[in-house]
CSV table of C-alpha atoms in Angstrom, one decimal:
chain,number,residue,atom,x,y,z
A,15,UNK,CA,-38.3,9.7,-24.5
A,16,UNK,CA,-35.1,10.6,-22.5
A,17,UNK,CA,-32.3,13.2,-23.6
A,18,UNK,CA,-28.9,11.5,-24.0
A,19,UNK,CA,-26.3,12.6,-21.9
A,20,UNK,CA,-23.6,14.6,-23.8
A,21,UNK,CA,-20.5,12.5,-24.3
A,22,UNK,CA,-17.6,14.3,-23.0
A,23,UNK,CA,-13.9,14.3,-25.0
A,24,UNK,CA,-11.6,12.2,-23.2
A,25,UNK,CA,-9.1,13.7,-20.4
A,26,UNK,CA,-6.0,12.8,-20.9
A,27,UNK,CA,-4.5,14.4,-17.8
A,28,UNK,CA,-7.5,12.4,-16.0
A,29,UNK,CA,-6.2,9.3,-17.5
A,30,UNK,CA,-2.9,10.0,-16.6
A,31,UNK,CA,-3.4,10.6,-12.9
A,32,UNK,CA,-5.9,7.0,-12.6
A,33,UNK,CA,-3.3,4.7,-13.8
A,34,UNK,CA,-1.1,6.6,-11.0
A,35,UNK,CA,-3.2,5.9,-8.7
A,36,UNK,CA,-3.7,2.1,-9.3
A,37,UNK,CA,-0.4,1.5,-8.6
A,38,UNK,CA,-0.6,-0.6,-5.4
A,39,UNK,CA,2.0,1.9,-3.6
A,40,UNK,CA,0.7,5.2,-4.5
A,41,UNK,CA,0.4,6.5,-1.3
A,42,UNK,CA,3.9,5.9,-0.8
A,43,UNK,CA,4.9,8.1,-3.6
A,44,UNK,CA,2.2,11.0,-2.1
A,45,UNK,CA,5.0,13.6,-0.5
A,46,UNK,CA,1.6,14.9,1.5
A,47,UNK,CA,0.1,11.5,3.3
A,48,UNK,CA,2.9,9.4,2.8
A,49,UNK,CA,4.3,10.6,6.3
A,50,UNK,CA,1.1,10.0,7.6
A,51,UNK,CA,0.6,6.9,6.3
A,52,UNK,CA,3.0,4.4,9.2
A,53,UNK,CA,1.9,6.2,12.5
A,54,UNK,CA,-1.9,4.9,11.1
A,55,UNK,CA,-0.6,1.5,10.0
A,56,UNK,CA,1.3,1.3,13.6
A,57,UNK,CA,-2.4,1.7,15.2
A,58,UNK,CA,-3.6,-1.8,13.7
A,59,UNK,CA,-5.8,-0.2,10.6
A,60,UNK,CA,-4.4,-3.4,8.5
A,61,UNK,CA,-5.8,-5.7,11.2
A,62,UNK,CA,-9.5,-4.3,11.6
A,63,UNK,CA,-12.1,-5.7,9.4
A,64,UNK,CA,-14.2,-3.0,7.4
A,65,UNK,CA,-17.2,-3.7,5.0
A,66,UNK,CA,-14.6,-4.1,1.5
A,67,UNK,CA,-11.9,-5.7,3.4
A,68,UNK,CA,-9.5,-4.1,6.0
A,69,UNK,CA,-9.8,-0.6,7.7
A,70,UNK,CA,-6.6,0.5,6.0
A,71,UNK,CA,-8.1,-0.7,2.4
A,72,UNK,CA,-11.3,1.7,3.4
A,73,UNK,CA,-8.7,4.7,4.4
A,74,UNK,CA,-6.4,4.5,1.8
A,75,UNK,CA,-9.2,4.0,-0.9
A,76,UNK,CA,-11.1,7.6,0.2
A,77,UNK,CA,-7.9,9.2,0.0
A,78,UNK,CA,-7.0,7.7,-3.7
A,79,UNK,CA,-10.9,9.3,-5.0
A,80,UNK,CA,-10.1,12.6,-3.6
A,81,UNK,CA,-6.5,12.3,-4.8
A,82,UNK,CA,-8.1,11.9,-8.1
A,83,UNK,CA,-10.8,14.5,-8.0
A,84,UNK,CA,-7.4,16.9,-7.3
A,85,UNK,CA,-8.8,18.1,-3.5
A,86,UNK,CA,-6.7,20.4,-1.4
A,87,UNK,CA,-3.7,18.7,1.1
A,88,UNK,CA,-5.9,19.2,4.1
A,89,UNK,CA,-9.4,17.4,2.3
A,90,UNK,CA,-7.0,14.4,1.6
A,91,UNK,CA,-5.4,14.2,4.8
A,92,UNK,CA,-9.2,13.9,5.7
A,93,UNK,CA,-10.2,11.3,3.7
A,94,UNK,CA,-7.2,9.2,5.2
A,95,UNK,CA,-8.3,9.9,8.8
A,96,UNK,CA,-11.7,10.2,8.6
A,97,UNK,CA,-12.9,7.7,11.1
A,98,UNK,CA,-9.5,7.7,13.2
A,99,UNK,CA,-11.4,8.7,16.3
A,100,UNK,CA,-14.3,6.5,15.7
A,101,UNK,CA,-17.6,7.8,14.7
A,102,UNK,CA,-21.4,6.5,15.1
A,103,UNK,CA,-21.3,4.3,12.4
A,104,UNK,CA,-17.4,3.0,13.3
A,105,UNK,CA,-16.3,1.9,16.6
A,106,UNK,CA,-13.0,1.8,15.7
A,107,UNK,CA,-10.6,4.4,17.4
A,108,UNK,CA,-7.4,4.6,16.7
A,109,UNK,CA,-6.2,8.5,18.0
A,110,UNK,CA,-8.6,9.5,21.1
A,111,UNK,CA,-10.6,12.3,20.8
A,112,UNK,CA,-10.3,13.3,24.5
A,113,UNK,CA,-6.8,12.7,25.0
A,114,UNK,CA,-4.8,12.3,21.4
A,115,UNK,CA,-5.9,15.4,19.6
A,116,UNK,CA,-2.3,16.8,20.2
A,117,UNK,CA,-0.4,13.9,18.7
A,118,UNK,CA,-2.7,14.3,15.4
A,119,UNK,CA,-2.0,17.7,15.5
A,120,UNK,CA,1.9,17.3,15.3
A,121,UNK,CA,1.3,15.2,12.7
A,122,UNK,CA,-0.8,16.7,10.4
A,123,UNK,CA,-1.4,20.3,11.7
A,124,UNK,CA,-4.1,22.3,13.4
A,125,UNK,CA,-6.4,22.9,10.2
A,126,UNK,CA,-6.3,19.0,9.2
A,127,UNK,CA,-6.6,17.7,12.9
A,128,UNK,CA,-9.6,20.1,13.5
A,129,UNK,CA,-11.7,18.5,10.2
A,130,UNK,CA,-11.3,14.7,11.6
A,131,UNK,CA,-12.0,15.9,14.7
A,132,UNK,CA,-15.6,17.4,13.6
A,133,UNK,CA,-16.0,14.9,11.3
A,134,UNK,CA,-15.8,12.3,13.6
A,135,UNK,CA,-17.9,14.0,16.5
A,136,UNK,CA,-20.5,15.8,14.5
A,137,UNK,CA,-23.2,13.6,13.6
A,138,UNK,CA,-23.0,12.9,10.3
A,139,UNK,CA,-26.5,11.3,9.9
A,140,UNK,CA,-27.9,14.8,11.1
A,141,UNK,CA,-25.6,16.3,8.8
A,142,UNK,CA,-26.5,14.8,5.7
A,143,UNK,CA,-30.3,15.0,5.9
A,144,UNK,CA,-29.5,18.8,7.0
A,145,UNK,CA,-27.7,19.3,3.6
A,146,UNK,CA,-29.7,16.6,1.8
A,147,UNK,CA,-33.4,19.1,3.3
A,148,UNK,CA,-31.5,22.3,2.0
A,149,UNK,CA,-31.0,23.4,5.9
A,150,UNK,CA,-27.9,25.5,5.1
A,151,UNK,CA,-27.4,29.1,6.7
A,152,UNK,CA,-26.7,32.0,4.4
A,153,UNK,CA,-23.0,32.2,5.2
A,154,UNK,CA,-22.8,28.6,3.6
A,155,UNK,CA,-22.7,27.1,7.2
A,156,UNK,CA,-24.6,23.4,8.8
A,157,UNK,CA,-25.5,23.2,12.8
A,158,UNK,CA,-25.6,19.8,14.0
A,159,UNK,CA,-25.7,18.2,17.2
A,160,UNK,CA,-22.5,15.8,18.3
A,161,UNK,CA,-22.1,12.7,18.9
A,162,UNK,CA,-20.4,10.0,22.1
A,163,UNK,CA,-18.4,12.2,24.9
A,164,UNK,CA,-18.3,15.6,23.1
A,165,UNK,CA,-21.6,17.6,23.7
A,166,UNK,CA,-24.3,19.8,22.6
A,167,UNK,CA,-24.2,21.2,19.0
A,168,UNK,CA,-21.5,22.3,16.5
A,169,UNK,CA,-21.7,24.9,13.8
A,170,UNK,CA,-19.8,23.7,10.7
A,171,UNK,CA,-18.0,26.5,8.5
A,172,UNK,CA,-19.3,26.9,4.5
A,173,UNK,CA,-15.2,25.0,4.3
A,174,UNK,CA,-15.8,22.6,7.1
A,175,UNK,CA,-19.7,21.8,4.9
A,176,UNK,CA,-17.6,21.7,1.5
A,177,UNK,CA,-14.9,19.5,2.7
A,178,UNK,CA,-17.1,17.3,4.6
A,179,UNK,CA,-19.2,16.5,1.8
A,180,UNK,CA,-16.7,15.4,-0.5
A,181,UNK,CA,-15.4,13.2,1.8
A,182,UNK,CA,-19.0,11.8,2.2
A,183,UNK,CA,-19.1,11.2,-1.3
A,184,UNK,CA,-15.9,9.2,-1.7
A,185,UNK,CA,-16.8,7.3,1.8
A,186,UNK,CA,-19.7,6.4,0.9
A,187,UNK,CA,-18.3,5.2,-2.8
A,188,UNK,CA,-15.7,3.5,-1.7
A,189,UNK,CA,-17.6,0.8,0.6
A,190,UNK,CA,-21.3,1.0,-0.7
A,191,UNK,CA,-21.9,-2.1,-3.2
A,192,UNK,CA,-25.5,-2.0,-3.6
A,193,UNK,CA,-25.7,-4.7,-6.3
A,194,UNK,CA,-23.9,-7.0,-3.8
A,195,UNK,CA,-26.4,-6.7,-0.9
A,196,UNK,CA,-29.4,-7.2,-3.7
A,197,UNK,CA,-27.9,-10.3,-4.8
A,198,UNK,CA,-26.6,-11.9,-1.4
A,199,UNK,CA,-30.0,-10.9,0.7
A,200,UNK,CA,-32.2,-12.9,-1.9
A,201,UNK,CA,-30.0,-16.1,-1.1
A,202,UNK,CA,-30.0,-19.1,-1.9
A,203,UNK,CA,-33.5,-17.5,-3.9
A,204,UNK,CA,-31.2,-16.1,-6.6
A,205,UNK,CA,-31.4,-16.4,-10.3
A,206,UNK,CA,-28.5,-16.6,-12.6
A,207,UNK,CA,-27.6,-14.1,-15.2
A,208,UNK,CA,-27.5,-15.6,-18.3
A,209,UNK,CA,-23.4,-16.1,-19.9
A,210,UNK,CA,-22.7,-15.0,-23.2
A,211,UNK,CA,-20.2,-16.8,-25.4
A,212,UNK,CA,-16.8,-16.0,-24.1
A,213,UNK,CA,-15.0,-13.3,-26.0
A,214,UNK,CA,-11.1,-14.1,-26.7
A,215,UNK,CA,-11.3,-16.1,-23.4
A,216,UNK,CA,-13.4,-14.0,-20.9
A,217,UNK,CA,-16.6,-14.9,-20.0
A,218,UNK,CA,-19.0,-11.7,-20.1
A,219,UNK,CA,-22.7,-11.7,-18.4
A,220,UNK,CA,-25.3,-10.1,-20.1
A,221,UNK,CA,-26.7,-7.4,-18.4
């Protein structure tokens, strides 16, 4: 027999801040990103296919779950660029590594341009199964090798770990949909979910 999870009283503040961040132009109201927000769009993120729709939908939707989950300026500014100088799983670069780091930099500082760029050369695969395995130094800190033009390996800070992996977790929500790819792999070889009478008008499936 398994132990119920406790149910937890509602937040209102949580509430409060979800509804703001539904609103379609949210991340024009955010006095932090917003600035950020039409040098990216003016390298072609709202032309590039990603898995959930656009490249800018992927972007803007990381930086909405750690807008929500309240993370510091520099975490956010992250989770907007995160894959702005392509990565191993994205070839899409839109600032280069070798020769743009100085335009990020004006643009969102050292501190912020210095996470993307380790995010985005580190390998994050290593990284991951380093964390995943418990391989973490004393001091809080990850070694892992890098990845394309940059070289040999790179010791990540107990910050740079921190800040990397909540901005794993909210990449990885934001375009994962498991229940999509076990539906659409079985196809055409897929069975129908029952429908339940429609309730006031909608249609609900039983689960």
């Amino acid at each position: 027999m398994t132990t119920p999870l406790p149910f937890h009283a509602f937040e209102a503040s949580l509430f409060g801040r979800s509804l703001h961040l539904l609103d379609e132009d949210w991340l024009k109201k955010d006095a932090d990103l917003a600035p950020v927000l039409p040098v990216v769009l003016a390298r072609g993120v709202g032309q590039n296919w990603h898995k959930a729709g656009t490249f800018r939908h992927h972007l803007v939707g990381v930086a909405r779950s750690l807008s929500q989950w309240q993370q510091p300026h520099n975490v956010r500014l992250l989770g907007l660029l995160h894959s702005v100088n392509g990565n191993a799983f994205v070839d899409l670069v839109k600032f280069d590594a070798g020769s743009e780091r100085s335009r990020l930099r004006e643009l969102v500082g050292d501190a912020a341009e210095q996470l993307v760029y380790l995010f985005c050369t580190a390998s994050r695969a290593q990284f991951t199964q380093r964390v995943l395995a418990g391989e973490i130094d004393a001091d809080g800190s990850v070694t892992v090798e890098r990845i394309g033009k940059a070289q040999g390996p790179v010791r990540l800070s107990a910050y740079e770990v921190a800040a990397f992996l909540i901005v794993t977790m909210a990449d990885f929500m934001e375009q994962w949909f498991g229940w999509q790819d076990d539906i659409f792999s079985r196809f055409p070889d897929v069975a129908h979910r029952p429908q339940a009478p429609a309730l006031d008008g909608i249609a609900v499936a039983l689960m």
